[in-house]
mmCIF file of C-alpha atoms (C1' of nucleotides) in Angstrom:
data_model
loop_
_atom_site.group_PDB
_atom_site.id
_atom_site.type_symbol
_atom_site.label_atom_id
_atom_site.label_comp_id
_atom_site.label_asym_id
_atom_site.label_seq_id
_atom_site.Cartn_x
_atom_site.Cartn_y
_atom_site.Cartn_z
ATOM 1 C CA MET A 16 0.015 -0.008 0.014
ATOM 2 C CA THR A 17 2.754 2.400 0.862
ATOM 3 C CA GLU A 18 4.794 1.297 -2.101
ATOM 4 C CA LEU A 19 4.086 3.473 -5.076
ATOM 5 C CA ARG A 20 4.299 2.354 -8.628
ATOM 6 C CA ALA A 21 7.220 3.872 -10.508
ATOM 7 C CA ASP A 22 5.072 6.101 -12.783
ATOM 8 C CA ALA A 23 3.044 7.206 -9.837
ATOM 9 C CA ARG A 24 6.126 8.330 -7.888
ATOM 10 C CA ARG A 25 7.318 10.218 -10.932
ATOM 11 C CA ASN A 26 4.034 12.005 -11.254
ATOM 12 C CA LEU A 27 3.958 12.786 -7.593
ATOM 13 C CA GLU A 28 7.327 14.405 -7.949
ATOM 14 C CA ARG A 29 6.180 16.421 -10.962
ATOM 15 C CA VAL A 30 3.106 17.613 -9.200
ATOM 16 C CA LEU A 31 5.042 18.782 -6.168
ATOM 17 C CA ASP A 32 7.503 20.576 -8.340
ATOM 18 C CA ALA A 33 4.786 22.240 -10.351
ATOM 19 C CA ALA A 34 2.855 23.126 -7.267
ATOM 20 C CA GLU A 35 5.874 24.762 -5.771
ATOM 21 C CA GLN A 36 6.399 26.843 -8.887
ATOM 22 C CA VAL A 37 2.802 27.846 -9.250
ATOM 23 C CA PHE A 38 2.195 28.585 -5.590
ATOM 24 C CA ALA A 39 5.420 30.588 -5.510
ATOM 25 C CA ALA A 40 4.064 32.628 -8.473
ATOM 26 C CA SER A 41 0.432 33.068 -7.491
ATOM 27 C CA GLY A 42 0.185 32.428 -3.800
ATOM 28 C CA PRO A 43 -2.734 30.498 -2.263
ATOM 29 C CA ASP A 44 -5.094 31.521 -5.072
ATOM 30 C CA ALA A 45 -3.258 29.370 -7.575
ATOM 31 C CA SER A 46 -5.618 26.784 -9.138
ATOM 32 C CA ILE A 47 -5.169 23.069 -9.136
ATOM 33 C CA ASP A 48 -5.835 22.997 -12.850
ATOM 34 C CA GLU A 49 -2.878 25.222 -13.582
ATOM 35 C CA ILE A 50 -0.630 23.075 -11.422
ATOM 36 C CA ALA A 51 -1.842 19.907 -13.117
ATOM 37 C CA ARG A 52 -1.298 21.448 -16.563
ATOM 38 C CA LEU A 53 2.253 22.460 -15.647
ATOM 39 C CA ALA A 54 2.931 19.109 -14.249
ATOM 40 C CA GLY A 55 1.613 17.484 -17.377
ATOM 41 C CA VAL A 56 -0.956 15.389 -15.608
ATOM 42 C CA GLY A 57 -4.792 15.399 -15.346
ATOM 43 C CA HIS A 58 -6.075 17.206 -12.318
ATOM 44 C CA GLY A 59 -7.680 14.022 -11.108
ATOM 45 C CA THR A 60 -4.198 12.727 -10.506
ATOM 46 C CA VAL A 61 -3.446 15.672 -8.301
ATOM 47 C CA PHE A 62 -6.555 15.106 -6.243
ATOM 48 C CA ARG A 63 -5.814 11.398 -5.796
ATOM 49 C CA ARG A 64 -2.611 12.214 -3.889
ATOM 50 C CA PHE A 65 -3.858 15.344 -2.196
ATOM 51 C CA PRO A 66 -7.581 15.132 -1.467
ATOM 52 C CA THR A 67 -7.729 18.799 -0.917
ATOM 53 C CA LYS A 68 -6.017 21.870 -2.308
ATOM 54 C CA ASP A 69 -4.863 22.692 1.219
ATOM 55 C CA ASP A 70 -3.285 19.247 1.533
ATOM 56 C CA LEU A 71 -1.193 20.075 -1.472
ATOM 57 C CA MET A 72 -0.330 23.409 -0.134
ATOM 58 C CA TYR A 73 0.799 21.897 3.166
ATOM 59 C CA ALA A 74 2.941 19.405 1.351
ATOM 60 C CA VAL A 75 4.689 22.250 -0.532
ATOM 61 C CA ILE A 76 5.128 24.292 2.562
ATOM 62 C CA GLU A 77 6.586 21.383 4.509
ATOM 63 C CA ARG A 78 9.576 21.340 2.159
ATOM 64 C CA HIS A 79 10.299 24.861 3.103
ATOM 65 C CA VAL A 80 9.658 24.430 6.748
ATOM 66 C CA ALA A 81 12.445 21.859 6.957
ATOM 67 C CA GLN A 82 14.977 24.520 6.135
ATOM 68 C CA LEU A 83 13.520 26.922 8.695
ATOM 69 C CA HIS A 84 13.877 24.192 11.237
ATOM 70 C CA ALA A 85 17.585 24.005 10.775
ATOM 71 C CA ILE A 86 18.016 27.750 11.121
ATOM 72 C CA ALA A 87 15.956 27.836 14.246
ATOM 73 C CA GLU A 88 17.973 25.116 15.985
ATOM 74 C CA GLU A 89 21.117 26.967 15.122
ATOM 75 C CA ALA A 90 19.808 30.232 16.459
ATOM 76 C CA LEU A 91 18.717 28.540 19.650
ATOM 77 C CA ALA A 92 22.259 27.398 20.171
ATOM 78 C CA ALA A 93 23.611 30.995 19.992
ATOM 79 C CA ASP A 94 25.202 32.397 23.145
ATOM 80 C CA ASP A 95 23.313 35.702 23.128
ATOM 81 C CA PRO A 96 19.587 35.109 23.221
ATOM 82 C CA GLY A 97 18.827 38.483 21.649
ATOM 83 C CA GLU A 98 21.252 37.964 18.819
ATOM 84 C CA GLY A 99 19.893 34.481 18.362
ATOM 85 C CA PHE A 100 16.371 35.706 17.870
ATOM 86 C CA PHE A 101 17.219 38.644 15.561
ATOM 87 C CA ASP A 102 19.487 36.459 13.529
ATOM 88 C CA PHE A 103 16.838 33.863 13.122
ATOM 89 C CA ALA A 104 14.259 36.432 12.090
ATOM 90 C CA ARG A 105 16.550 37.890 9.472
ATOM 91 C CA ARG A 106 17.613 34.568 8.032
ATOM 92 C CA ALA A 107 14.110 33.156 8.034
ATOM 93 C CA ALA A 108 12.871 36.201 6.318
ATOM 94 C CA GLU A 109 15.614 35.889 3.722
ATOM 95 C CA LEU A 110 14.521 32.372 3.088
ATOM 96 C CA MET A 111 10.816 33.056 2.874
ATOM 97 C CA MET A 112 11.109 36.187 0.729
ATOM 98 C CA THR A 113 12.777 34.328 -1.990
ATOM 99 C CA THR A 114 9.338 32.845 -2.697
ATOM 100 C CA PRO A 115 6.766 35.412 -1.617
ATOM 101 C CA GLY A 116 3.859 33.412 -3.050
ATOM 102 C CA ILE A 117 4.704 30.585 -0.671
ATOM 103 C CA HIS A 118 5.062 33.022 2.077
ATOM 104 C CA LYS A 119 1.479 34.028 1.376
ATOM 105 C CA CYS A 120 0.517 30.382 1.598
ATOM 106 C CA VAL A 121 2.010 30.052 5.046
ATOM 107 C CA VAL A 122 0.091 33.124 6.162
ATOM 108 C CA HIS A 123 -3.033 31.698 4.541
ATOM 109 C CA CYS A 124 -2.698 28.356 6.335
ATOM 110 C CA GLY A 125 -1.960 29.975 9.670
ATOM 111 C CA GLU A 126 0.956 27.774 10.651
ATOM 112 C CA LYS A 127 -0.625 24.329 10.532
ATOM 113 C CA PRO A 128 2.071 22.444 8.532
ATOM 114 C CA GLY A 129 5.098 21.826 10.799
ATOM 115 C CA ALA A 130 3.294 23.545 13.570
ATOM 116 C CA ALA A 131 4.150 21.217 16.418
ATOM 117 C CA GLU A 132 7.915 21.349 16.475
ATOM 118 C CA LEU A 133 8.710 24.525 14.597
ATOM 119 C CA GLU A 134 6.253 26.618 16.561
ATOM 120 C CA GLU A 135 7.764 25.156 19.735
ATOM 121 C CA LEU A 136 11.227 26.257 18.566
ATOM 122 C CA GLY A 137 9.970 29.742 17.754
ATOM 123 C CA ARG A 138 8.343 29.932 21.150
ATOM 124 C CA LYS A 139 11.540 29.103 22.854
ATOM 125 C CA LEU A 140 13.513 31.540 20.793
ATOM 126 C CA VAL A 141 11.232 34.385 21.598
ATOM 127 C CA SER A 142 10.773 33.689 25.305
ATOM 128 C CA ARG A 143 14.478 33.147 25.755
ATOM 129 C CA ALA A 144 15.122 36.608 24.136
ATOM 130 C CA GLN A 145 12.368 38.087 26.340
ATOM 131 C CA ARG A 146 13.839 36.648 29.496
ATOM 132 C CA ALA A 147 17.181 38.076 28.511
ATOM 133 C CA GLY A 148 15.517 41.453 28.249
ATOM 134 C CA ALA A 149 16.268 41.879 24.541
ATOM 135 C CA LEU A 150 12.647 41.779 23.491
ATOM 136 C CA ARG A 151 9.417 43.465 24.508
ATOM 137 C CA LYS A 152 7.643 41.292 27.075
ATOM 138 C CA ASP A 153 4.073 42.284 26.191
ATOM 139 C CA PHE A 154 3.978 39.929 23.209
ATOM 140 C CA GLU A 155 3.099 36.241 23.310
ATOM 141 C CA PRO A 156 5.750 34.219 21.544
ATOM 142 C CA ALA A 157 3.076 33.068 19.132
ATOM 143 C CA GLU A 158 2.158 36.656 18.113
ATOM 144 C CA VAL A 159 5.585 37.662 16.972
ATOM 145 C CA GLY A 160 5.666 35.513 13.837
ATOM 146 C CA PRO A 161 2.389 36.764 12.377
ATOM 147 C CA LEU A 162 3.353 40.390 13.030
ATOM 148 C CA VAL A 163 6.690 40.027 11.288
ATOM 149 C CA ARG A 164 5.144 38.101 8.363
ATOM 150 C CA ALA A 165 2.444 40.711 7.900
ATOM 151 C CA ALA A 166 5.054 43.411 7.615
ATOM 152 C CA LEU A 167 7.008 41.392 5.044
ATOM 153 C CA LEU A 168 3.925 40.934 2.915
ATOM 154 C CA ALA A 169 3.199 44.673 2.891
ATOM 155 C CA ALA A 170 6.591 45.476 1.398
ATOM 156 C CA PRO A 171 7.038 46.189 -2.298
ATOM 157 C CA PRO A 172 8.938 43.428 -4.067
ATOM 158 C CA GLY A 173 12.594 44.119 -3.354
ATOM 159 C CA GLN A 174 12.083 46.273 -0.322
ATOM 160 C CA TRP A 175 11.174 43.988 2.538
ATOM 161 C CA ARG A 176 14.442 44.419 4.461
ATOM 162 C CA ARG A 177 13.587 47.916 5.516
ATOM 163 C CA TYR A 178 10.104 46.796 6.618
ATOM 164 C CA LEU A 179 11.661 44.008 8.581
ATOM 165 C CA ASP A 180 13.995 46.419 10.262
ATOM 166 C CA VAL A 181 11.183 48.638 11.434
ATOM 167 C CA VAL A 182 9.311 45.752 13.097
ATOM 168 C CA LEU A 183 12.396 44.251 14.693
ATOM 169 C CA ASP A 184 13.380 47.642 16.045
ATOM 170 C CA GLY A 185 9.919 48.035 17.364
ATOM 171 C CA LEU A 186 10.148 44.689 19.122
ATOM 172 C CA ARG A 187 13.411 45.625 20.829
ATOM 173 C CA THR A 188 13.226 46.907 24.426
ATOM 174 C CA MET B 208 -30.833 62.985 -14.730
ATOM 175 C CA THR B 209 -29.284 63.855 -11.408
ATOM 176 C CA GLU B 210 -32.665 64.022 -9.789
ATOM 177 C CA LEU B 211 -33.476 60.622 -8.278
ATOM 178 C CA ARG B 212 -37.028 59.416 -7.833
ATOM 179 C CA ALA B 213 -38.043 59.255 -4.176
ATOM 180 C CA ASP B 214 -38.110 55.451 -3.977
ATOM 181 C CA ALA B 215 -34.788 55.225 -5.760
ATOM 182 C CA ARG B 216 -33.124 57.516 -3.291
ATOM 183 C CA ARG B 217 -34.558 55.500 -0.441
ATOM 184 C CA ASN B 218 -33.253 52.256 -1.924
ATOM 185 C CA LEU B 219 -29.827 53.848 -2.546
ATOM 186 C CA GLU B 220 -29.649 54.736 1.051
ATOM 187 C CA ARG B 221 -30.636 51.237 2.109
ATOM 188 C CA VAL B 222 -28.071 49.670 -0.177
ATOM 189 C CA LEU B 223 -25.281 51.818 1.181
ATOM 190 C CA ASP B 224 -26.252 51.072 4.735
ATOM 191 C CA ALA B 225 -26.499 47.400 4.068
ATOM 192 C CA ALA B 226 -23.154 47.423 2.195
ATOM 193 C CA GLU B 227 -21.475 49.187 5.084
ATOM 194 C CA GLN B 228 -22.722 46.560 7.544
ATOM 195 C CA VAL B 229 -21.916 43.557 5.332
ATOM 196 C CA PHE B 230 -18.429 44.823 4.275
ATOM 197 C CA ALA B 231 -17.698 45.654 7.860
ATOM 198 C CA ALA B 232 -18.565 42.112 8.809
ATOM 199 C CA SER B 233 -17.020 40.149 5.929
ATOM 200 C CA GLY B 234 -14.499 42.379 4.311
ATOM 201 C CA PRO B 235 -14.023 42.545 0.563
ATOM 202 C CA ASP B 236 -15.246 39.012 0.038
ATOM 203 C CA ALA B 237 -18.775 39.952 0.951
ATOM 204 C CA SER B 238 -21.191 39.111 -1.824
ATOM 205 C CA ILE B 239 -23.531 41.535 -3.549
ATOM 206 C CA ASP B 240 -26.376 39.141 -3.048
ATOM 207 C CA GLU B 241 -26.027 39.233 0.688
ATOM 208 C CA ILE B 242 -25.989 43.003 0.640
ATOM 209 C CA ALA B 243 -29.093 43.147 -1.556
ATOM 210 C CA ARG B 244 -30.893 40.676 0.669
ATOM 211 C CA LEU B 245 -30.038 42.754 3.793
ATOM 212 C CA ALA B 246 -31.074 45.926 2.028
ATOM 213 C CA GLY B 247 -34.345 44.314 0.990
ATOM 214 C CA VAL B 248 -33.894 44.930 -2.735
ATOM 215 C CA GLY B 249 -33.150 42.754 -5.684
ATOM 216 C CA HIS B 250 -29.496 42.558 -6.609
ATOM 217 C CA GLY B 251 -30.218 44.083 -9.970
ATOM 218 C CA THR B 252 -30.961 47.250 -8.152
ATOM 219 C CA VAL B 253 -27.596 47.302 -6.593
ATOM 220 C CA PHE B 254 -25.870 46.841 -9.905
ATOM 221 C CA ARG B 255 -27.917 49.720 -11.521
ATOM 222 C CA ARG B 256 -26.355 52.186 -9.130
ATOM 223 C CA PHE B 257 -22.979 50.583 -8.779
ATOM 224 C CA PRO B 258 -22.016 48.845 -12.078
ATOM 225 C CA THR B 259 -19.247 46.977 -10.272
ATOM 226 C CA LYS B 260 -18.775 45.487 -6.884
ATOM 227 C CA ASP B 261 -15.676 47.655 -6.470
ATOM 228 C CA ASP B 262 -17.711 50.744 -7.227
ATOM 229 C CA LEU B 263 -19.962 49.937 -4.278
ATOM 230 C CA MET B 264 -16.947 49.307 -2.113
ATOM 231 C CA TYR B 265 -15.452 52.625 -3.004
ATOM 232 C CA ALA B 266 -18.674 54.349 -2.151
ATOM 233 C CA VAL B 267 -18.699 52.776 1.301
ATOM 234 C CA ILE B 268 -15.071 53.562 1.890
ATOM 235 C CA GLU B 269 -15.541 57.161 0.915
ATOM 236 C CA ARG B 270 -17.899 57.662 3.803
ATOM 237 C CA HIS B 271 -15.109 56.655 6.170
ATOM 238 C CA VAL B 272 -12.343 58.527 4.363
ATOM 239 C CA ALA B 273 -14.182 61.750 5.057
ATOM 240 C CA GLN B 274 -13.614 61.271 8.790
ATOM 241 C CA LEU B 275 -9.930 60.534 8.244
ATOM 242 C CA HIS B 276 -9.615 63.695 6.311
ATOM 243 C CA ALA B 277 -10.668 65.794 9.264
ATOM 244 C CA ILE B 278 -8.267 64.071 11.546
ATOM 245 C CA ALA B 279 -5.407 64.509 9.121
ATOM 246 C CA GLU B 280 -5.991 68.292 8.752
ATOM 247 C CA GLU B 281 -6.030 68.698 12.469
ATOM 248 C CA ALA B 282 -2.820 66.719 12.880
ATOM 249 C CA LEU B 283 -1.146 68.773 10.199
ATOM 250 C CA ALA B 284 -1.953 71.839 12.181
ATOM 251 C CA ALA B 285 -0.196 70.531 15.336
ATOM 252 C CA ASP B 286 2.902 72.443 16.442
ATOM 253 C CA ASP B 287 5.169 69.416 16.873
ATOM 254 C CA PRO B 288 5.429 67.529 13.572
ATOM 255 C CA GLY B 289 6.376 64.302 15.259
ATOM 256 C CA GLU B 290 3.437 64.491 17.697
ATOM 257 C CA GLY B 291 1.188 65.367 14.812
ATOM 258 C CA PHE B 292 2.096 62.258 12.910
ATOM 259 C CA PHE B 293 1.902 59.821 15.759
ATOM 260 C CA ASP B 294 -1.313 61.293 16.914
ATOM 261 C CA PHE B 295 -2.794 60.967 13.471
ATOM 262 C CA ALA B 296 -1.671 57.364 13.224
ATOM 263 C CA ARG B 297 -3.226 56.443 16.533
ATOM 264 C CA ARG B 298 -6.498 58.241 15.881
ATOM 265 C CA ALA B 299 -6.787 56.957 12.335
ATOM 266 C CA ALA B 300 -6.133 53.431 13.547
ATOM 267 C CA GLU B 301 -8.754 53.873 16.233
ATOM 268 C CA LEU B 302 -11.210 54.857 13.588
ATOM 269 C CA MET B 303 -10.387 52.118 11.121
ATOM 270 C CA MET B 304 -10.221 49.324 13.637
ATOM 271 C CA THR B 305 -13.780 49.882 14.715
ATOM 272 C CA THR B 306 -14.670 48.264 11.422
ATOM 273 C CA PRO B 307 -11.932 45.869 10.558
ATOM 274 C CA GLY B 308 -13.814 44.485 7.516
ATOM 275 C CA ILE B 309 -13.806 47.890 5.980
ATOM 276 C CA HIS B 310 -10.161 48.294 6.831
ATOM 277 C CA LYS B 311 -9.558 45.163 4.797
ATOM 278 C CA CYS B 312 -11.535 46.708 1.938
ATOM 279 C CA VAL B 313 -9.241 49.706 2.004
ATOM 280 C CA VAL B 314 -6.222 47.419 1.840
ATOM 281 C CA HIS B 315 -7.874 45.484 -0.975
ATOM 282 C CA CYS B 316 -8.548 48.613 -3.036
ATOM 283 C CA GLY B 317 -5.033 49.949 -2.498
ATOM 284 C CA GLU B 318 -6.064 53.516 -1.735
ATOM 285 C CA LYS B 319 -7.964 54.444 -4.831
ATOM 286 C CA PRO B 320 -11.015 56.064 -3.191
ATOM 287 C CA GLY B 321 -10.127 59.488 -1.788
ATOM 288 C CA ALA B 322 -6.616 58.940 -2.941
ATOM 289 C CA ALA B 323 -5.910 62.365 -4.381
ATOM 290 C CA GLU B 324 -6.276 64.604 -1.380
ATOM 291 C CA LEU B 325 -6.002 62.223 1.546
ATOM 292 C CA GLU B 326 -2.810 60.671 0.233
ATOM 293 C CA GLU B 327 -1.391 64.129 -0.271
ATOM 294 C CA LEU B 328 -2.244 64.964 3.297
ATOM 295 C CA GLY B 329 -0.598 61.789 4.502
ATOM 296 C CA ARG B 330 2.440 62.556 2.402
ATOM 297 C CA LYS B 331 2.790 66.001 4.083
ATOM 298 C CA LEU B 332 2.295 64.584 7.553
ATOM 299 C CA VAL B 333 5.052 62.032 7.068
ATOM 300 C CA SER B 334 7.560 64.177 5.301
ATOM 301 C CA ARG B 335 7.090 66.961 7.813
ATOM 302 C CA ALA B 336 7.788 64.491 10.617
ATOM 303 C CA GLN B 337 10.794 63.214 8.764
ATOM 304 C CA ARG B 338 12.199 66.713 8.214
ATOM 305 C CA ALA B 339 11.744 67.346 11.942
ATOM 306 C CA GLY B 340 13.851 64.278 12.614
ATOM 307 C CA ALA B 341 11.050 62.415 14.419
ATOM 308 C CA LEU B 342 10.706 59.678 11.828
ATOM 309 C CA ARG B 343 13.083 57.357 9.901
ATOM 310 C CA LYS B 344 14.057 58.990 6.664
ATOM 311 C CA ASP B 345 14.452 55.764 4.657
ATOM 312 C CA PHE B 346 10.750 55.373 4.069
ATOM 313 C CA GLU B 347 8.790 57.026 1.288
ATOM 314 C CA PRO B 348 5.725 58.784 2.663
ATOM 315 C CA ALA B 349 3.524 56.486 0.634
ATOM 316 C CA GLU B 350 5.053 53.382 2.203
ATOM 317 C CA VAL B 351 4.200 54.193 5.777
ATOM 318 C CA GLY B 352 0.455 53.710 5.444
ATOM 319 C CA PRO B 353 0.566 50.225 4.034
ATOM 320 C CA LEU B 354 3.110 49.068 6.636
ATOM 321 C CA VAL B 355 1.034 50.336 9.482
ATOM 322 C CA ARG B 356 -2.171 48.904 8.001
ATOM 323 C CA ALA B 357 -0.566 45.517 7.495
ATOM 324 C CA ALA B 358 0.412 45.307 11.132
ATOM 325 C CA LEU B 359 -3.087 46.269 12.209
ATOM 326 C CA LEU B 360 -4.550 43.488 10.126
ATOM 327 C CA ALA B 361 -2.234 40.944 11.592
ATOM 328 C CA ALA B 362 -3.449 41.626 15.164
ATOM 329 C CA PRO B 363 -5.957 39.417 16.852
ATOM 330 C CA PRO B 364 -9.345 41.146 17.315
ATOM 331 C CA GLY B 365 -8.930 43.369 20.361
ATOM 332 C CA GLN B 366 -5.144 43.469 20.358
ATOM 333 C CA TRP B 367 -4.134 45.859 17.595
ATOM 334 C CA ARG B 368 -2.896 48.653 19.916
ATOM 335 C CA ARG B 369 0.198 46.699 20.843
ATOM 336 C CA TYR B 370 0.883 45.914 17.213
ATOM 337 C CA LEU B 371 0.559 49.536 16.282
ATOM 338 C CA ASP B 372 2.961 50.525 19.050
ATOM 339 C CA VAL B 373 5.646 48.207 17.738
ATOM 340 C CA VAL B 374 5.465 49.629 14.250
ATOM 341 C CA LEU B 375 5.371 53.262 15.389
ATOM 342 C CA ASP B 376 8.283 52.642 17.716
ATOM 343 C CA GLY B 377 10.127 51.030 14.805
ATOM 344 C CA LEU B 378 9.445 54.091 12.636
ATOM 345 C CA ARG B 379 10.851 56.525 15.275
ATOM 346 C CA THR B 380 14.415 57.615 14.914
ATOM 347 C "C1'" DC C 216 -56.860 59.893 -12.925
ATOM 348 C "C1'" DC C 217 -53.756 58.503 -16.459
ATOM 349 C "C1'" DT C 218 -49.774 57.899 -18.785
ATOM 350 C "C1'" DG C 219 -44.864 57.440 -19.789
ATOM 351 C "C1'" DA C 220 -40.599 57.245 -18.001
ATOM 352 C "C1'" DA C 221 -37.945 55.655 -14.126
ATOM 353 C "C1'" DA C 222 -37.010 52.079 -11.275
ATOM 354 C "C1'" DC C 223 -37.473 47.435 -9.837
ATOM 355 C "C1'" DG C 224 -36.256 42.485 -9.060
ATOM 356 C "C1'" DG C 225 -35.339 38.099 -10.085
ATOM 357 C "C1'" DA C 226 -34.506 34.799 -13.678
ATOM 358 C "C1'" DC C 227 -30.694 34.106 -16.502
ATOM 359 C "C1'" DT C 228 -25.853 33.833 -18.269
ATOM 360 C "C1'" DG C 229 -21.100 33.057 -17.952
ATOM 361 C "C1'" DT C 230 -16.975 32.035 -15.402
ATOM 362 C "C1'" DG C 231 -13.854 29.772 -12.452
ATOM 363 C "C1'" DC C 232 -13.133 26.957 -9.257
ATOM 364 C "C1'" DA C 233 -12.857 22.443 -6.039
ATOM 365 C "C1'" DG C 234 -13.786 18.016 -5.835
ATOM 366 C "C1'" DT C 235 -15.855 13.134 -7.878
ATOM 367 C "C1'" DC C 236 -16.258 9.307 -10.957
ATOM 368 C "C1'" DC C 237 -15.381 5.817 -14.066
ATOM 369 C "C1'" DG C 238 -13.844 3.638 -18.373
ATOM 370 C "C1'" DC C 239 -9.218 3.151 -20.215
ATOM 371 C "C1'" DT C 240 -4.094 2.423 -19.805
ATOM 372 C "C1'" DT C 241 0.067 0.835 -17.965
ATOM 373 C "C1'" DA C 242 3.411 -1.153 -14.768
ATOM 374 C "C1'" DC C 243 5.028 -5.219 -12.974
ATOM 375 C "C1'" DG C 244 4.879 -9.936 -10.629
ATOM 376 C "C1'" DT C 245 4.390 -14.499 -12.233
ATOM 377 C "C1'" DA D 30 3.182 -12.974 -22.396
ATOM 378 C "C1'" DC D 31 -0.408 -11.897 -19.770
ATOM 379 C "C1'" DG D 32 -3.691 -10.914 -16.021
ATOM 380 C "C1'" DT D 33 -4.714 -7.687 -12.637
ATOM 381 C "C1'" DA D 34 -4.620 -4.085 -9.606
ATOM 382 C "C1'" DA D 35 -2.779 0.392 -9.443
ATOM 383 C "C1'" DG D 36 -2.790 4.400 -11.675
ATOM 384 C "C1'" DC D 37 -4.523 7.720 -15.028
ATOM 385 C "C1'" DG D 38 -7.107 11.750 -16.983
ATOM 386 C "C1'" DG D 39 -10.702 14.337 -18.390
ATOM 387 C "C1'" DA D 40 -15.682 14.655 -18.497
ATOM 388 C "C1'" DC D 41 -18.824 15.818 -15.035
ATOM 389 C "C1'" DT D 42 -21.130 17.856 -10.961
ATOM 390 C "C1'" DG D 43 -22.019 21.399 -7.704
ATOM 391 C "C1'" DC D 44 -21.250 25.787 -6.091
ATOM 392 C "C1'" DA D 45 -20.614 30.748 -5.526
ATOM 393 C "C1'" DC D 46 -20.417 34.640 -7.474
ATOM 394 C "C1'" DA D 47 -20.458 38.930 -10.728
ATOM 395 C "C1'" DG D 48 -22.900 41.026 -13.980
ATOM 396 C "C1'" DT D 49 -27.066 41.408 -17.758
ATOM 397 C "C1'" DC D 50 -31.826 41.616 -19.370
ATOM 398 C "C1'" DC D 51 -36.437 42.496 -19.659
ATOM 399 C "C1'" DG D 52 -41.386 41.994 -18.319
ATOM 400 C "C1'" DT D 53 -43.676 44.240 -14.430
ATOM 401 C "C1'" DT D 54 -44.489 47.831 -10.951
ATOM 402 C "C1'" DT D 55 -44.370 52.415 -9.161
ATOM 403 C "C1'" DC D 56 -43.661 57.276 -9.048
ATOM 404 C "C1'" DA D 57 -44.757 61.969 -10.395
ATOM 405 C "C1'" DG D 58 -46.387 65.642 -13.562
ATOM 406 C "C1'" DG D 59 -50.091 67.171 -16.302
#
DNA sequence: CCTGAAACGGACTGTGCAGTCCGCTTACGT
DNA sequence: ACGTAAGCGGACTGCACAGTCCGTTTCAGG
């Protein structure tokens, strides 16, 4: 059951690649039809693997989340909690903003994908920085991410760094 | 031509009121049908006055923009340019966040409605504060609004004040 | 009143999407 | 080579919505 036929695996790959491209270009409003077309399969094939458009979106997002995970662990190991947090924010932003459409997808899904662990990591990162006095204390760890992401989304294409700076400065004590 | 029949004027009123309510509740995704139903008219009637959903949205927004206009003028008359700007931001946010759905509509329309004058006012407010050294200089006047609005939208229902604080602090020099 | 223009409203059209279904095709174990 | 289950794809359904059309109703001026 878990073993996929060779052609099926190939198609699955193609679908994920196509989905990544299309979501990156059009954000969460991308249509399954377009993805299927680009992948060169019928859209029925897409729905067989991913019963729901959101399922497909999660799958695409999960690929990206893996990378974030690594960055977060590293930041958590930093000596200075404040530095750790701000570094993570900057590097995570760098990563996400290479594919703004997917960033929109993340916002659209409201975390769900790798929620469990990654969110936990973020929580630690934030509260550690707060305890060290590097960060405003009147924000829940879970609120920081959405605020930063919202600011990033508001920025014109190449300009998000300045927007990030403003929010990070505002979060400093 | 400009004279509207009595019943027509009555219906127009009803439609605008209903639209305000519905847009306030559901943001830009509200459907014309729902508005028409609430107004107690057929949806054909709505489309006769407002050929396009966006036209209706603009009309609703314009009502709100008028109030902003007054606040902006007042702020521009303040002695301290910095105070003027921050006061305006806070009072404008207060106004917009009483109807978050409509705030979303404004974001959706990207300014268009009272653009001409109001945007000019905002521009003056920002650049005056920048010249006075109260505000970061690496932001175009036109960029400030969207950034602030994005942060407001990211806030959970009653919590936007803290989010606004962060962004305003970040914009300070 | 009575009439014609203005306004009405809802049936209708067209579009774009997610998600389902089923007859056909293809991989792959024997 | 061949039988069969896994896989395929596109026709189909259902829905929500914006926007149009036109036969009917209502207002307002003479």
